Short mmCIF file of C-alpha atoms and ligand atoms in Angstrom, two decimals:
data_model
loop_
_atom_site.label_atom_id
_atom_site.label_comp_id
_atom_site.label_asym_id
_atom_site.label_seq_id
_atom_site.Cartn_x
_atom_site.Cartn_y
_atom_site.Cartn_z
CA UNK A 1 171.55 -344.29 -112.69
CA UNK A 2 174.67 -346.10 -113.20
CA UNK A 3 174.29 -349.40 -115.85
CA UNK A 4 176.13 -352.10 -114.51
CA UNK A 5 178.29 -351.84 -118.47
CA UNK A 6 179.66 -348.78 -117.32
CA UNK A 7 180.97 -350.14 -113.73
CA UNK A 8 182.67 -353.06 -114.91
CA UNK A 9 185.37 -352.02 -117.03
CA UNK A 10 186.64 -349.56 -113.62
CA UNK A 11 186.20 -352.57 -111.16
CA UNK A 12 189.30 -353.91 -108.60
CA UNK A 13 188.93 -357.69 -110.20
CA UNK A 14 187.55 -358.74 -113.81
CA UNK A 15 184.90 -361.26 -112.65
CA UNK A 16 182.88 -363.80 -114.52
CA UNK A 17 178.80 -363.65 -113.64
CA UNK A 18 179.60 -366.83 -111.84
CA UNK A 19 182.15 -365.41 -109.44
CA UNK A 20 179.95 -362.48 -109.00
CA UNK A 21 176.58 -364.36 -108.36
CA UNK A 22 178.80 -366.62 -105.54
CA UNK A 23 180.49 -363.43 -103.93
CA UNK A 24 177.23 -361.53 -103.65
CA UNK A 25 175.37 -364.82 -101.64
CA UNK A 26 178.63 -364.53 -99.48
CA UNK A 27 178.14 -360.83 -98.84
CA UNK A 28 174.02 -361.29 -98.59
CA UNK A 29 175.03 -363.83 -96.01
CA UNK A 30 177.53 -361.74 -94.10
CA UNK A 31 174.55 -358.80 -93.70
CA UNK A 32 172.17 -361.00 -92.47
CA UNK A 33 173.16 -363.85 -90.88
CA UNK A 34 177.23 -363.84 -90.31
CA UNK A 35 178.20 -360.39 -89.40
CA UNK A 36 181.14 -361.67 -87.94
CA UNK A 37 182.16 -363.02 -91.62
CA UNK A 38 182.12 -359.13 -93.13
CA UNK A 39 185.53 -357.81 -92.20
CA UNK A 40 187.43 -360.86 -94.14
CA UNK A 41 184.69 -359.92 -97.01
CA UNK A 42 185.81 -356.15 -97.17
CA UNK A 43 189.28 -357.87 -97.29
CA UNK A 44 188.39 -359.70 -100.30
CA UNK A 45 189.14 -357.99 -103.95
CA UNK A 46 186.99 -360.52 -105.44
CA UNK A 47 183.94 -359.30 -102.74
CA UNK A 48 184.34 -355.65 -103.15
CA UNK A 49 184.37 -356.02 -106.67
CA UNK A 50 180.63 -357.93 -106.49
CA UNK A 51 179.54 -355.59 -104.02
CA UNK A 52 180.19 -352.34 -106.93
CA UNK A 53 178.38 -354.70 -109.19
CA UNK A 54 175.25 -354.85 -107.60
CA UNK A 55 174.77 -353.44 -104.50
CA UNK A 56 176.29 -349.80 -105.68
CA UNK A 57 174.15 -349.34 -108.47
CA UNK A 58 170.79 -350.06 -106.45
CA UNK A 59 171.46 -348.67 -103.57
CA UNK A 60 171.67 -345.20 -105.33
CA UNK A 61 168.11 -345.49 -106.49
CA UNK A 62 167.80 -344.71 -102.77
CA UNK A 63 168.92 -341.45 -102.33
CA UNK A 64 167.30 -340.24 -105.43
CA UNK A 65 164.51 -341.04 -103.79
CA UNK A 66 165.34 -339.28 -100.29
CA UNK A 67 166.63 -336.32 -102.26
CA UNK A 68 162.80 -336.31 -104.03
CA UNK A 69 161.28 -336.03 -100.59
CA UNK A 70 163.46 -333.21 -99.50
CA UNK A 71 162.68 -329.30 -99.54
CA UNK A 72 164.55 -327.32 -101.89
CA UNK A 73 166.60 -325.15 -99.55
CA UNK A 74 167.91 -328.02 -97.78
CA UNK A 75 169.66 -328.89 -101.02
CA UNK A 76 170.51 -325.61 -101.28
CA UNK A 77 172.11 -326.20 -98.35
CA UNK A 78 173.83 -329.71 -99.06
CA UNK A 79 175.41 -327.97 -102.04
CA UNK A 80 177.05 -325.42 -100.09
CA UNK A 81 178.36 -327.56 -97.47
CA UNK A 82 181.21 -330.16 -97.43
CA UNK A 83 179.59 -333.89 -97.65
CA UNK A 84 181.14 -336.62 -95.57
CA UNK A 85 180.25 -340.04 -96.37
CA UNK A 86 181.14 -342.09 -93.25
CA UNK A 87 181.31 -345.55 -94.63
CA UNK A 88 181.11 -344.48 -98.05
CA UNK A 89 181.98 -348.39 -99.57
CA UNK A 90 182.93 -347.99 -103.00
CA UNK A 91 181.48 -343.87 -102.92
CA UNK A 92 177.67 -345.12 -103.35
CA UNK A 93 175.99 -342.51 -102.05
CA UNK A 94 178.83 -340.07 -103.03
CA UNK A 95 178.29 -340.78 -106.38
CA UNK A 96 174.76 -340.67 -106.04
CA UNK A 97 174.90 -337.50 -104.78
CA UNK A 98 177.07 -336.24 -107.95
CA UNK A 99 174.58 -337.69 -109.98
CA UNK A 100 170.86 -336.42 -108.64
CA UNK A 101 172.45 -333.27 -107.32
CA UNK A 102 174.19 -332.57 -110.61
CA UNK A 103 176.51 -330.58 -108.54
CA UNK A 104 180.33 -330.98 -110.15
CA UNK A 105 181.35 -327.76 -107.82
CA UNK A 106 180.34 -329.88 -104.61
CA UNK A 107 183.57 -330.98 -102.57
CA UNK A 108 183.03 -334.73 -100.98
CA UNK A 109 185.43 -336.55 -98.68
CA UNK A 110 184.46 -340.58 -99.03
CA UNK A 111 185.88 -342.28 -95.63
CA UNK A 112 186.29 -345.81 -95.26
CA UNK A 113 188.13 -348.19 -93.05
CA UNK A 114 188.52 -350.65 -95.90
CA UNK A 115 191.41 -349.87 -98.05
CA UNK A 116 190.16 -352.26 -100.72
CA UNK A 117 186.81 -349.86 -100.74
CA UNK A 118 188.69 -346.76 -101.13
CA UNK A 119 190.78 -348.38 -103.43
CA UNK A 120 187.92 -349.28 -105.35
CA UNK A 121 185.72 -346.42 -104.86
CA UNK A 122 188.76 -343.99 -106.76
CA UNK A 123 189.16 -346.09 -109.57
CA UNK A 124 185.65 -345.83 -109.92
CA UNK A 125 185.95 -341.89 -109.38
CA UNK A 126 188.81 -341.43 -111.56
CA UNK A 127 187.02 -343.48 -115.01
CA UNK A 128 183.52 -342.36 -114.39
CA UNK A 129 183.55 -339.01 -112.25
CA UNK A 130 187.48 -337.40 -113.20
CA UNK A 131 185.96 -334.04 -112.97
CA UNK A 132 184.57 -334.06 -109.59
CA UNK A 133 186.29 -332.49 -106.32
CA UNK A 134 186.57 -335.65 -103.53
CA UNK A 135 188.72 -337.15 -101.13
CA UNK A 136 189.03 -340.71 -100.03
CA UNK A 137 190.48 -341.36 -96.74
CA UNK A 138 190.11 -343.87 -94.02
CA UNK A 139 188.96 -341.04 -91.10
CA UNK A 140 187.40 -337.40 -91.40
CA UNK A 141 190.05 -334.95 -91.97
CA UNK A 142 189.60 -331.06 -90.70
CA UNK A 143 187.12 -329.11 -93.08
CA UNK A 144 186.94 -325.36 -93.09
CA UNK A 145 182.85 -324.46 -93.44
CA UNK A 146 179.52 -326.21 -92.96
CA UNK A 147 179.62 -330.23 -93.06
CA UNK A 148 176.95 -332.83 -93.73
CA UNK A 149 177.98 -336.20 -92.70
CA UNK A 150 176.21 -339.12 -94.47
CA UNK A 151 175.92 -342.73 -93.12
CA UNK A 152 174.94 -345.30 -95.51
CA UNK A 153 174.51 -348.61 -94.43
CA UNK A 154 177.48 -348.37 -92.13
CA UNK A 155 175.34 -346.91 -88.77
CA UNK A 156 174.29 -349.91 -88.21
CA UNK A 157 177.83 -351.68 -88.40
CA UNK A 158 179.60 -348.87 -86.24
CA UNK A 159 176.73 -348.54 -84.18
CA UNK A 160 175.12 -345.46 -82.76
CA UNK A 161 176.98 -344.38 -80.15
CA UNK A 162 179.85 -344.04 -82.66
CA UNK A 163 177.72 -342.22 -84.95
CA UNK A 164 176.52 -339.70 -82.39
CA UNK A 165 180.27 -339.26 -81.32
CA UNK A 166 181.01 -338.15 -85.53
CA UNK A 167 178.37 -336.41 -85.60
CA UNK A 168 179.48 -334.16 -82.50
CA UNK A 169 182.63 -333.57 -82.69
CA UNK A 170 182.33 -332.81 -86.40
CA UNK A 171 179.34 -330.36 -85.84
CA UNK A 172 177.83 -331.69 -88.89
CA UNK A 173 174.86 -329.13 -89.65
CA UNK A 174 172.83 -331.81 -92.04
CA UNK A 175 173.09 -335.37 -90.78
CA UNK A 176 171.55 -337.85 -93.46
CA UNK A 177 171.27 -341.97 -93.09
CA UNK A 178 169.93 -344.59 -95.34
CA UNK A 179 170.19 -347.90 -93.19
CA UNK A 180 168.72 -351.31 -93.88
CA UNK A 181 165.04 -351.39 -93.66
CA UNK A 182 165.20 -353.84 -90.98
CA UNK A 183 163.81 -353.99 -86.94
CA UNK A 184 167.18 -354.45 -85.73
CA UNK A 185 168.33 -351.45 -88.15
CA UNK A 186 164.95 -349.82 -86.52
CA UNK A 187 166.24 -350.24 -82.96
CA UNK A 188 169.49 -348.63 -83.50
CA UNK A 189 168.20 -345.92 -85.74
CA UNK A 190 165.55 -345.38 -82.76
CA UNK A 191 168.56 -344.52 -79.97
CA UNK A 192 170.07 -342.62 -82.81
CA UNK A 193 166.89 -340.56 -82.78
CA UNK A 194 167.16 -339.96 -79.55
CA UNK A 195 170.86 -339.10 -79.24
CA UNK A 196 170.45 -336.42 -82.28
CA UNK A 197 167.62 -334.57 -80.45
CA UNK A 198 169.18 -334.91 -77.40
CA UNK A 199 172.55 -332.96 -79.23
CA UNK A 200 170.13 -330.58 -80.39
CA UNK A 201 169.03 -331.69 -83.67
CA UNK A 202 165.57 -331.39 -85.62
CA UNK A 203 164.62 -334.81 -87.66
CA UNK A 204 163.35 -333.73 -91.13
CA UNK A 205 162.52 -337.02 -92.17
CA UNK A 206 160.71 -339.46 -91.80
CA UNK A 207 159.12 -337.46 -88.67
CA UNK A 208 157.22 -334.83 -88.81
CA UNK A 209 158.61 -333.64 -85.43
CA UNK A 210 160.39 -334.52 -82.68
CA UNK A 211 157.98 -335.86 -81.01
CA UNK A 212 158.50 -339.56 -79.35
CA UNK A 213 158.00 -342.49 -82.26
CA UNK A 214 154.69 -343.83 -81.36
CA UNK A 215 156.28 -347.23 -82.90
CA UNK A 216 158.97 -346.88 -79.95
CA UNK A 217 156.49 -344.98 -77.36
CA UNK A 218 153.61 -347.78 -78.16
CA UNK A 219 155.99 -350.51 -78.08
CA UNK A 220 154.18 -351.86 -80.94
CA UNK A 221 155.66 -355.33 -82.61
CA UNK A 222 156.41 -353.10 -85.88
CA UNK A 223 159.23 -351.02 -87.46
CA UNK A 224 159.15 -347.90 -89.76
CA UNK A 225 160.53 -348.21 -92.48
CA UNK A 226 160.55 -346.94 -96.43
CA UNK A 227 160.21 -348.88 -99.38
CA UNK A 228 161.70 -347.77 -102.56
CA UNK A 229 160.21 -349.32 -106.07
CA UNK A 230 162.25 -348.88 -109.01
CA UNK A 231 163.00 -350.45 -112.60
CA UNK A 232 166.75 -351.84 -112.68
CA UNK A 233 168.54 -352.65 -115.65
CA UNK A 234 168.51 -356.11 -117.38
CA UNK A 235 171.76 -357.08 -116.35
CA UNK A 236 171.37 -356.13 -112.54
CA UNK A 237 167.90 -357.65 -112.74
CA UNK A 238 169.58 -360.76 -114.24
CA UNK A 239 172.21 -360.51 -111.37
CA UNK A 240 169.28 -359.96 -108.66
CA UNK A 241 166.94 -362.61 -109.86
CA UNK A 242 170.36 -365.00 -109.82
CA UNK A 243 170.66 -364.19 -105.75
CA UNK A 244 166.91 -364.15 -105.01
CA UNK A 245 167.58 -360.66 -103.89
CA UNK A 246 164.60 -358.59 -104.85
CA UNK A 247 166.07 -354.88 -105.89
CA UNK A 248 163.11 -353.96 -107.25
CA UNK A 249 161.40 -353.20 -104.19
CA UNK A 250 163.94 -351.75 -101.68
CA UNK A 251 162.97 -351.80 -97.70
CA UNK A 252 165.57 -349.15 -96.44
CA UNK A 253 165.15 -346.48 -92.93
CA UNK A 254 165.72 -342.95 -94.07
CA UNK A 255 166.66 -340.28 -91.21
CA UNK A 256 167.69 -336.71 -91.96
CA UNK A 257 168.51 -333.95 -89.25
CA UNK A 258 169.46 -330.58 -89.41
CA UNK A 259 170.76 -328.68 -86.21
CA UNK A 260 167.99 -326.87 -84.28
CA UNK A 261 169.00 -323.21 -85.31
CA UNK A 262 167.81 -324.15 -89.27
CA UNK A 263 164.89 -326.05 -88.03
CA UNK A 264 163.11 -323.39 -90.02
CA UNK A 265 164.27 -325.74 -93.42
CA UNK A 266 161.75 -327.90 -92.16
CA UNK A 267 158.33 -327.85 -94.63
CA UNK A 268 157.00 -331.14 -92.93
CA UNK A 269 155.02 -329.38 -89.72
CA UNK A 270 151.03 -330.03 -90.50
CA UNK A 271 151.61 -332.66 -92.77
CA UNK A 272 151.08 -336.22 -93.09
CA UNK A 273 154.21 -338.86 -94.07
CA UNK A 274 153.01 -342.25 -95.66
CA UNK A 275 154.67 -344.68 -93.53
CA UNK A 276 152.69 -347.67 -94.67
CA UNK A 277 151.28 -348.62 -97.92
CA UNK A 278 148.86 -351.91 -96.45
CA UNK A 279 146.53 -352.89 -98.85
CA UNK A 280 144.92 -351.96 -102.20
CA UNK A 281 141.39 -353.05 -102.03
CA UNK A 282 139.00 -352.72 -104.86
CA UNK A 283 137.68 -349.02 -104.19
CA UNK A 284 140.23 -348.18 -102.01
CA UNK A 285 143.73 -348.19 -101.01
CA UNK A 286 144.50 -348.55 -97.08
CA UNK A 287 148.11 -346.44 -95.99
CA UNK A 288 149.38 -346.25 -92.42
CA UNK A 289 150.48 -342.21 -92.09
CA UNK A 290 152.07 -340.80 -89.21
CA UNK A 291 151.44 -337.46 -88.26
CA UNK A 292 151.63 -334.51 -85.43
CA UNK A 293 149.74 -334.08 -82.70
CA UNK A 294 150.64 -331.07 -80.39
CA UNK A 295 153.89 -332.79 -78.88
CA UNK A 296 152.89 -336.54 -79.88
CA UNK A 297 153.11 -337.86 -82.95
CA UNK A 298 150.48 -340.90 -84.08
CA UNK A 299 149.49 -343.03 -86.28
CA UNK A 300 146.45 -343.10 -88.35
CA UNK A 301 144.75 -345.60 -90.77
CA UNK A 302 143.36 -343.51 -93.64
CA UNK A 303 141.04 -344.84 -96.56
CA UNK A 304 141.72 -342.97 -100.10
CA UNK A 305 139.21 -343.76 -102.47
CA UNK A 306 140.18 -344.86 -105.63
CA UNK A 307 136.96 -343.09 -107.55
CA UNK A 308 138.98 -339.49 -107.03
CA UNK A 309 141.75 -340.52 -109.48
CA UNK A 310 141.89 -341.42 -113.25
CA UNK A 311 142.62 -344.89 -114.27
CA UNK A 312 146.29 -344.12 -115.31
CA UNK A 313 146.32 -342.20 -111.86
CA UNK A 314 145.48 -344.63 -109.77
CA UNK A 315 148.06 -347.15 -111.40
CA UNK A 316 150.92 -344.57 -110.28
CA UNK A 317 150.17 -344.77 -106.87
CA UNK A 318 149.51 -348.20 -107.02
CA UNK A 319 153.41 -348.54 -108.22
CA UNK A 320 154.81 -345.72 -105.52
CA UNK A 321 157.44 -345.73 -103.28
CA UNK A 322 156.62 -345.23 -99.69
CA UNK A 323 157.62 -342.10 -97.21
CA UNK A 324 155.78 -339.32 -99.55
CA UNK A 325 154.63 -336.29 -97.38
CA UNK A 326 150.99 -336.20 -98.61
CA UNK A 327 147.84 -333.43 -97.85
CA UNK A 328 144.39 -334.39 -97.68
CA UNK A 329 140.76 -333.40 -96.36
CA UNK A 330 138.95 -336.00 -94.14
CA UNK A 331 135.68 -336.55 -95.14
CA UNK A 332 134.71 -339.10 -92.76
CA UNK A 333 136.29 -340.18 -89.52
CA UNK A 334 135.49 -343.89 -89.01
CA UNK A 335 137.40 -344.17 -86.01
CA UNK A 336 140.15 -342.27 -83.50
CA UNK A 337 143.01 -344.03 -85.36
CA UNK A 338 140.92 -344.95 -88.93
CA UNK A 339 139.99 -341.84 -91.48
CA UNK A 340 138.25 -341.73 -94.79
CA UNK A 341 140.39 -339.28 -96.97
CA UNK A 342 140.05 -337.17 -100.05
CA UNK A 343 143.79 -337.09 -100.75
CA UNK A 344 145.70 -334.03 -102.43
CA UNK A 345 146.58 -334.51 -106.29
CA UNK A 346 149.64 -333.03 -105.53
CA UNK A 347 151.34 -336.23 -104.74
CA UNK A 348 150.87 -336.83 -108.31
CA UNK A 349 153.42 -334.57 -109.43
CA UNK A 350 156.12 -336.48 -107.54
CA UNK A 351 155.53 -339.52 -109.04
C1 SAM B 1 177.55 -352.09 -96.21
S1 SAM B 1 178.90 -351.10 -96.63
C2 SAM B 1 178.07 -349.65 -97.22
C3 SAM B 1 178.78 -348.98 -98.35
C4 SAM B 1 177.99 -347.83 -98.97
N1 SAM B 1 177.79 -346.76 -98.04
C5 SAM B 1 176.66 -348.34 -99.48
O1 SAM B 1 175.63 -348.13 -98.83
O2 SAM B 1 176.64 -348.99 -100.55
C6 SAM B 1 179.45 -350.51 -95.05
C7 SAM B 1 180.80 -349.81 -95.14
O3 SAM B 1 181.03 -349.13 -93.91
C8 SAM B 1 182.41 -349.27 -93.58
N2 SAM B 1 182.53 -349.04 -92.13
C9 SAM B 1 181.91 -349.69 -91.13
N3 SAM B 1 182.24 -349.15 -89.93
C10 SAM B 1 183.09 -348.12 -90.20
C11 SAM B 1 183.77 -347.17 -89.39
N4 SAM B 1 183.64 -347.16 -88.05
N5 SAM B 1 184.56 -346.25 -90.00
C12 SAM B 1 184.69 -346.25 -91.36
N6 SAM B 1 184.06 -347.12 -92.17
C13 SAM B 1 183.27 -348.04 -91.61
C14 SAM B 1 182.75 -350.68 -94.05
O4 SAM B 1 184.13 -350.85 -94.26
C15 SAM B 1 181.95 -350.77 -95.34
O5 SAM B 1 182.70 -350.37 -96.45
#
């Protein structure tokens, strides 16, 4: 989407690959292991700067995907409505947005409590993006019309209680988040859940209701989670092979919510979601899917045979990203919980 050539020039500090390689380990670091580190890091030109580098660029490979897996009138929708991005860094998913929505008449407001993000995320809007309508601010101003707040990678630093408490008293009508794909990430993004219905929200995705998780509701040892597969760039695959952090193959949680009066936006009901891609075996490949069962959801094992696809077929969903909404027929149930499928070719056409 964005080559790292084109972010460099527009970036706070002029860093060599050196700098950047040690600033990103820092910042790794900080998300995983010292969280208490990450406020001196978002105080750091030299860290910001990294973080647009690398971490800007790949992370809007993820909502491209998201946006992929979402119904056409809900970005009908998005594009009529004011989007917030709470956390917005320096304006990933903003500029994501711009980019896979190819909406310049959209208005954005990027809010940040960093002002070295901000700072970086205009100069970055003002080079690259001069045409398009947003705001960068450090709290959510007063909008006239519909809002849709966005949360990317910055629920799980505020936490959701704070999230819940934007959400409200913004009266956000599209709610979208793309948080680490981790089991602590899980956990909060699980009360989240629970808050959102609670306010009167309908989940989109991953769910296919709003019906308990049977992760939560099972208390299984697991997490749901997607995982995005892309092809970077050489010089972000360079920078990402120099951090042993794999891009390539993106873990991330994806939640999207719409309030309950246009619940009807929802095209999910009677489908199946992909939650799991577990193994490719020889004549088969073996995907977790959860689905809806009167007001449970479950999950279910299913078996799709690798003899119903061609050759340069089955390589395609072989290389997939999971979290596709897929149809198919059973043809043999081997179990309660473990199905033999004949799956839909229509999957094909998103990949
Ligand atoms: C990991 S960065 C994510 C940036 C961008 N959304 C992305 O995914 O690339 C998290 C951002 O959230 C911001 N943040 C965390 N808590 C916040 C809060 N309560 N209000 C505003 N910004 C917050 C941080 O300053 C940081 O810039």
């Amino acid at each position: 989407m964005l080559p790292l050539s084109k972010i460099q020039p527009c970036l706070l500090e002029d860093l060599s690959e050196t700098e950047i390689v040690k600033c990103l380990k820092d910042l790794s670091d900080g998300f995983t292991k010292s969280r208490h580190k990450i406020d001196d890091l978002y105080a750091s030109r030299k860290h910001i700067s990294s973080y647009a580098s690398f971490y800007l660029p790949t992370n809007m490979y993820k909502m491209e995907f998201l946006l992929s897996q979402l119904p056409e009138k809900l970005l009908e929708q998005l594009r009529g409505s004011t989007i917030i991005e709470v956390g917005t860094g320096p304006g990933t998913y903003i500029f994501a947005l711009i980019e896979a929505l190819k909406c310049q008449m959209c208005s954005f407001v990027g809010v940040d409590h960093s002002p070295l993000m901000l700072e970086q995320a205009k100069k970055l809007h003002d080079s690259l993006y001069p045409c398009s309508d947003i705001t960068w601010r450090a709290d959510i101003p007063k909008v006239d019309g519909e809002k849709t707040l966005v949360f990317g990678n910055s629920l799980n630093e505020m936490g959701h209680y704070s999230a819940l408490k934007l959400v409200k008293s913004n009266k956000a009508k599209i709610v979208i988040c793309i948080e680490p794909g981790t089991k602590d990430s899980f956990e909060n993004m699980g009360q989240f859940r629970e808050g959102m219905i609670k306010d009167g929200y309908q989940i989109l995705y991953p769910c296919t209701s709003n019906g308990p998780c049977p992760i939560i509701k099972d208390k299984k040892d697991d997490w749901c989670h997607q995982v995005v597969r892309t092809k970077l760039d050489d010089s972000i695959e360079r920078l990402s092979q120099m951090i042993k952090l794999d891009r390539k193959t993106m873990p991330a949680i994806f939640h999207v919510y719409i309030r309950n009066e246009f619940a009807a936006l929802n095209d999910s009901s009677g489908k199946y979601r992909i939650v799991r891609t577990v193994k490719n075996i020889k004549h088969a490949f073996l995907w977790d899917i959860c689905l809806t069962e009167g007001d449970d959801n479950k999950i279910v094992r299913i078996e799709v045979m690798k003899k119903d696809f061609k050759k340069k077929e089955v390589k395609l969903l072989e290389a997939m990203s999971t979290g596709h909404l897929i149809d198919f027929e059973i043809t043999k149930k081997l179990s309660a919980d473990k199905w033999r499928v004949k799956l839909s070719h229509s999957i094909l056409d998103e990949l």
